[in-house]
Amino acid sequence: MEVKIRSYSDLDYAAFKEMLATCFHQDYNMQLTEEQLDRWQNALIRRAAVEIVFLDILLIDDVAKGFILYQVDSPESDWCVKEGYGTIRELYVAADLRHAGYGRALAAHAESQLNLKNIKGLYLTSEDEAMVFWTKMGYKDSGEICSENDSPIFVK
């Protein structure tokens, strides 16, 4: 089995859209209309094209099975909780591949890329069962609540 993590490309459009829809539906219990999904996806792709955010795809045997969205917080981003800090905004792995180390690989990849950008530190927001994963990845609850999504802020 060949595993790769690489930057999003236009060839990933359909697979990313399907993963994004699944992520919202299964992980967040949110049903988006086709128009909402297109608007959200296209906004992310535009931001990734100018490196406001970074969007990387997990490929297993050349099939997209996950993604990670991360950034360095800045006034240009639509999410700026801690300016100059790196944040992982979204991590998704197909349900049938979870608990096999792919999420850990995606997170480590994003952390490595963010550390190359001279960030002040790392943080993310998390709730429920994902908190166990992030704690195992070395993140600690800061005691702060994010005003953007009312979730606990974890730092590393």
PDB file of C-alpha atoms in Angstrom:
ATOM      1  CA  MET A   1       0.000   0.000   0.000  1.00  0.00           C
ATOM      2  CA  GLU A   2       1.434   3.374  -1.041  1.00  0.00           C
ATOM      3  CA  VAL A   3       0.642   6.321   1.241  1.00  0.00           C
ATOM      4  CA  LYS A   4       1.318   9.923   0.187  1.00  0.00           C
ATOM      5  CA  ILE A   5       0.415  13.342   1.531  1.00  0.00           C
ATOM      6  CA  ARG A   6       0.591  16.162  -0.979  1.00  0.00           C
ATOM      7  CA  SER A   7      -0.832  19.600  -1.659  1.00  0.00           C
ATOM      8  CA  TYR A   8      -4.312  19.848  -3.118  1.00  0.00           C
ATOM      9  CA  SER A   9      -4.509  20.070  -6.906  1.00  0.00           C
ATOM     10  CA  ASP A  10      -7.408  20.669  -9.276  1.00  0.00           C
ATOM     11  CA  LEU A  11      -7.436  16.916  -9.954  1.00  0.00           C
ATOM     12  CA  ASP A  12      -8.657  16.463  -6.363  1.00  0.00           C
ATOM     13  CA  TYR A  13     -11.774  18.640  -6.780  1.00  0.00           C
ATOM     14  CA  ALA A  14     -14.399  15.866  -6.929  1.00  0.00           C
ATOM     15  CA  ALA A  15     -12.773  13.684  -4.271  1.00  0.00           C
ATOM     16  CA  PHE A  16     -12.287  16.658  -1.942  1.00  0.00           C
ATOM     17  CA  LYS A  17     -15.915  17.670  -2.389  1.00  0.00           C
ATOM     18  CA  GLU A  18     -17.070  14.161  -1.485  1.00  0.00           C
ATOM     19  CA  MET A  19     -14.789  14.040   1.572  1.00  0.00           C
ATOM     20  CA  LEU A  20     -15.893  17.500   2.684  1.00  0.00           C
ATOM     21  CA  ALA A  21     -19.565  16.540   2.399  1.00  0.00           C
ATOM     22  CA  THR A  22     -18.936  13.315   4.321  1.00  0.00           C
ATOM     23  CA  CYS A  23     -16.982  15.188   6.979  1.00  0.00           C
ATOM     24  CA  PHE A  24     -19.806  17.660   7.543  1.00  0.00           C
ATOM     25  CA  HIS A  25     -22.497  14.986   7.473  1.00  0.00           C
ATOM     26  CA  GLN A  26     -20.864  12.194   9.504  1.00  0.00           C
ATOM     27  CA  ASP A  27     -18.518  14.066  11.804  1.00  0.00           C
ATOM     28  CA  TYR A  28     -20.512  17.249  12.426  1.00  0.00           C
ATOM     29  CA  ASN A  29     -24.020  15.952  11.761  1.00  0.00           C
ATOM     30  CA  MET A  30     -24.595  18.842   9.328  1.00  0.00           C
ATOM     31  CA  GLN A  31     -26.387  18.549   6.023  1.00  0.00           C
ATOM     32  CA  LEU A  32     -25.193  21.116   3.515  1.00  0.00           C
ATOM     33  CA  THR A  33     -27.007  21.956   0.337  1.00  0.00           C
ATOM     34  CA  GLU A  34     -25.052  21.518  -2.881  1.00  0.00           C
ATOM     35  CA  GLU A  35     -24.768  25.309  -3.105  1.00  0.00           C
ATOM     36  CA  GLN A  36     -23.424  25.609   0.470  1.00  0.00           C
ATOM     37  CA  LEU A  37     -20.923  22.821  -0.141  1.00  0.00           C
ATOM     38  CA  ASP A  38     -19.716  24.405  -3.396  1.00  0.00           C
ATOM     39  CA  ARG A  39     -19.377  27.813  -1.744  1.00  0.00           C
ATOM     40  CA  TRP A  40     -17.430  26.384   1.216  1.00  0.00           C
ATOM     41  CA  GLN A  41     -15.180  24.210  -0.977  1.00  0.00           C
ATOM     42  CA  ASN A  42     -14.412  26.967  -3.474  1.00  0.00           C
ATOM     43  CA  ALA A  43     -13.574  29.431  -0.697  1.00  0.00           C
ATOM     44  CA  LEU A  44     -11.096  26.949   0.793  1.00  0.00           C
ATOM     45  CA  ILE A  45      -9.534  26.269  -2.601  1.00  0.00           C
ATOM     46  CA  ARG A  46      -9.155  30.013  -3.299  1.00  0.00           C
ATOM     47  CA  ARG A  47      -7.484  30.568   0.078  1.00  0.00           C
ATOM     48  CA  ALA A  48      -5.192  27.591  -0.486  1.00  0.00           C
ATOM     49  CA  ALA A  49      -4.190  28.915  -3.924  1.00  0.00           C
ATOM     50  CA  VAL A  50      -2.791  32.082  -2.320  1.00  0.00           C
ATOM     51  CA  GLU A  51      -1.446  30.236   0.733  1.00  0.00           C
ATOM     52  CA  ILE A  52      -3.726  31.817   3.302  1.00  0.00           C
ATOM     53  CA  VAL A  53      -4.541  28.229   4.249  1.00  0.00           C
ATOM     54  CA  PHE A  54      -2.850  25.004   3.291  1.00  0.00           C
ATOM     55  CA  LEU A  55      -4.857  22.041   2.082  1.00  0.00           C
ATOM     56  CA  ASP A  56      -3.136  18.691   1.781  1.00  0.00           C
ATOM     57  CA  ILE A  57      -4.610  15.421   0.591  1.00  0.00           C
ATOM     58  CA  LEU A  58      -3.971  11.927   1.957  1.00  0.00           C
ATOM     59  CA  LEU A  59      -3.622   9.446  -0.905  1.00  0.00           C
ATOM     60  CA  ILE A  60      -3.639   5.698  -0.437  1.00  0.00           C
ATOM     61  CA  ASP A  61      -2.739   3.883  -3.620  1.00  0.00           C
ATOM     62  CA  ASP A  62      -3.441   7.173  -5.441  1.00  0.00           C
ATOM     63  CA  VAL A  63      -7.004   7.399  -4.069  1.00  0.00           C
ATOM     64  CA  ALA A  64      -7.896  10.427  -1.894  1.00  0.00           C
ATOM     65  CA  LYS A  65      -8.864   9.164   1.559  1.00  0.00           C
ATOM     66  CA  GLY A  66      -8.328  12.175   3.775  1.00  0.00           C
ATOM     67  CA  PHE A  67      -7.313  15.801   4.019  1.00  0.00           C
ATOM     68  CA  ILE A  68      -5.910  18.338   6.428  1.00  0.00           C
ATOM     69  CA  LEU A  69      -6.512  22.077   6.437  1.00  0.00           C
ATOM     70  CA  TYR A  70      -4.086  24.260   8.377  1.00  0.00           C
ATOM     71  CA  GLN A  71      -2.797  27.823   8.431  1.00  0.00           C
ATOM     72  CA  VAL A  72      -0.740  30.478  10.135  1.00  0.00           C
ATOM     73  CA  ASP A  73      -3.261  32.807  11.759  1.00  0.00           C
ATOM     74  CA  SER A  74      -3.225  36.262  10.217  1.00  0.00           C
ATOM     75  CA  PRO A  75      -5.659  39.118   9.584  1.00  0.00           C
ATOM     76  CA  GLU A  76      -5.963  37.868   5.969  1.00  0.00           C
ATOM     77  CA  SER A  77      -7.475  34.552   7.072  1.00  0.00           C
ATOM     78  CA  ASP A  78     -11.133  34.131   7.947  1.00  0.00           C
ATOM     79  CA  TRP A  79     -10.004  32.467  11.178  1.00  0.00           C
ATOM     80  CA  CYS A  80      -7.518  34.371  13.330  1.00  0.00           C
ATOM     81  CA  VAL A  81      -7.662  33.396  16.984  1.00  0.00           C
ATOM     82  CA  LYS A  82      -3.932  33.655  17.725  1.00  0.00           C
ATOM     83  CA  GLU A  83      -2.065  35.784  15.197  1.00  0.00           C
ATOM     84  CA  GLY A  84       1.267  34.242  14.213  1.00  0.00           C
ATOM     85  CA  TYR A  85       0.339  30.810  15.556  1.00  0.00           C
ATOM     86  CA  GLY A  86      -0.124  27.728  13.433  1.00  0.00           C
ATOM     87  CA  THR A  87      -3.490  26.057  13.655  1.00  0.00           C
ATOM     88  CA  ILE A  88      -4.945  22.851  12.349  1.00  0.00           C
ATOM     89  CA  ARG A  89      -8.443  23.762  11.279  1.00  0.00           C
ATOM     90  CA  GLU A  90      -9.708  20.463   9.937  1.00  0.00           C
ATOM     91  CA  LEU A  91      -8.509  16.892   9.727  1.00  0.00           C
ATOM     92  CA  TYR A  92     -10.490  14.190   7.966  1.00  0.00           C
ATOM     93  CA  VAL A  93      -9.763  10.511   7.333  1.00  0.00           C
ATOM     94  CA  ALA A  94     -12.288   8.165   5.710  1.00  0.00           C
ATOM     95  CA  ALA A  95     -14.188   6.300   8.443  1.00  0.00           C
ATOM     96  CA  ASP A  96     -13.004   2.856   7.326  1.00  0.00           C
ATOM     97  CA  LEU A  97      -9.360   3.941   7.708  1.00  0.00           C
ATOM     98  CA  ARG A  98      -9.538   5.561  11.127  1.00  0.00           C
ATOM     99  CA  HIS A  99      -7.426   4.250  14.009  1.00  0.00           C
ATOM    100  CA  ALA A 100      -4.737   3.107  11.569  1.00  0.00           C
ATOM    101  CA  GLY A 101      -2.287   6.020  11.987  1.00  0.00           C
ATOM    102  CA  TYR A 102      -3.375   8.132   9.005  1.00  0.00           C
ATOM    103  CA  GLY A 103      -4.741  10.972  11.146  1.00  0.00           C
ATOM    104  CA  ARG A 104      -1.505  10.993  13.117  1.00  0.00           C
ATOM    105  CA  ALA A 105       0.458  11.139   9.838  1.00  0.00           C
ATOM    106  CA  LEU A 106      -1.641  14.045   8.534  1.00  0.00           C
ATOM    107  CA  ALA A 107      -1.300  15.970  11.813  1.00  0.00           C
ATOM    108  CA  ALA A 108       2.467  15.402  11.975  1.00  0.00           C
ATOM    109  CA  HIS A 109       2.764  16.533   8.351  1.00  0.00           C
ATOM    110  CA  ALA A 110       0.858  19.768   9.030  1.00  0.00           C
ATOM    111  CA  GLU A 111       2.831  20.456  12.214  1.00  0.00           C
ATOM    112  CA  SER A 112       6.091  19.983  10.318  1.00  0.00           C
ATOM    113  CA  GLN A 113       4.991  22.331   7.542  1.00  0.00           C
ATOM    114  CA  LEU A 114       3.791  24.946  10.041  1.00  0.00           C
ATOM    115  CA  ASN A 115       7.035  24.791  12.025  1.00  0.00           C
ATOM    116  CA  LEU A 116       8.917  25.693   8.826  1.00  0.00           C
ATOM    117  CA  LYS A 117       6.974  28.981   8.799  1.00  0.00           C
ATOM    118  CA  ASN A 118       8.432  30.345  12.069  1.00  0.00           C
ATOM    119  CA  ILE A 119       5.200  30.158  14.012  1.00  0.00           C
ATOM    120  CA  LYS A 120       4.898  31.230  17.651  1.00  0.00           C
ATOM    121  CA  GLY A 121       3.307  27.893  18.588  1.00  0.00           C
ATOM    122  CA  LEU A 122       0.566  25.447  17.618  1.00  0.00           C
ATOM    123  CA  TYR A 123      -3.076  25.336  18.605  1.00  0.00           C
ATOM    124  CA  LEU A 124      -6.387  23.876  17.530  1.00  0.00           C
ATOM    125  CA  THR A 125      -9.921  23.594  18.779  1.00  0.00           C
ATOM    126  CA  SER A 126     -11.528  20.288  19.528  1.00  0.00           C
ATOM    127  CA  GLU A 127     -14.515  18.664  21.134  1.00  0.00           C
ATOM    128  CA  ASP A 128     -15.781  15.230  22.090  1.00  0.00           C
ATOM    129  CA  GLU A 129     -13.917  12.115  20.976  1.00  0.00           C
ATOM    130  CA  ALA A 130     -11.362  14.088  18.950  1.00  0.00           C
ATOM    131  CA  MET A 131      -9.937  15.497  22.196  1.00  0.00           C
ATOM    132  CA  VAL A 132      -8.524  12.056  23.024  1.00  0.00           C
ATOM    133  CA  PHE A 133      -6.730  11.951  19.664  1.00  0.00           C
ATOM    134  CA  TRP A 134      -5.266  15.444  20.048  1.00  0.00           C
ATOM    135  CA  THR A 135      -4.164  14.764  23.613  1.00  0.00           C
ATOM    136  CA  LYS A 136      -2.284  11.692  22.360  1.00  0.00           C
ATOM    137  CA  MET A 137      -0.676  13.971  19.760  1.00  0.00           C
ATOM    138  CA  GLY A 138       0.739  16.117  22.583  1.00  0.00           C
ATOM    139  CA  TYR A 139      -1.821  18.917  22.710  1.00  0.00           C
ATOM    140  CA  LYS A 140      -2.982  20.207  26.091  1.00  0.00           C
ATOM    141  CA  ASP A 141      -6.177  22.000  27.008  1.00  0.00           C
ATOM    142  CA  SER A 142      -5.274  25.672  27.474  1.00  0.00           C
ATOM    143  CA  GLY A 143      -8.368  26.406  29.542  1.00  0.00           C
ATOM    144  CA  GLU A 144      -9.440  28.923  26.892  1.00  0.00           C
ATOM    145  CA  ILE A 145     -12.591  28.765  24.794  1.00  0.00           C
ATOM    146  CA  CYS A 146     -12.446  29.832  21.142  1.00  0.00           C
ATOM    147  CA  SER A 147     -14.830  32.684  20.365  1.00  0.00           C
ATOM    148  CA  GLU A 148     -15.084  31.479  16.745  1.00  0.00           C
ATOM    149  CA  ASN A 149     -16.689  28.108  17.563  1.00  0.00           C
ATOM    150  CA  ASP A 150     -17.152  27.933  21.370  1.00  0.00           C
ATOM    151  CA  SER A 151     -14.758  24.955  21.579  1.00  0.00           C
ATOM    152  CA  PRO A 152     -11.815  24.388  23.921  1.00  0.00           C
ATOM    153  CA  ILE A 153      -8.420  25.544  22.640  1.00  0.00           C
ATOM    154  CA  PHE A 154      -5.613  22.997  22.772  1.00  0.00           C
ATOM    155  CA  VAL A 155      -1.974  24.068  22.496  1.00  0.00           C
ATOM    156  CA  LYS A 156       1.311  22.351  21.790  1.00  0.00           C
TER     157      LYS A 156
END
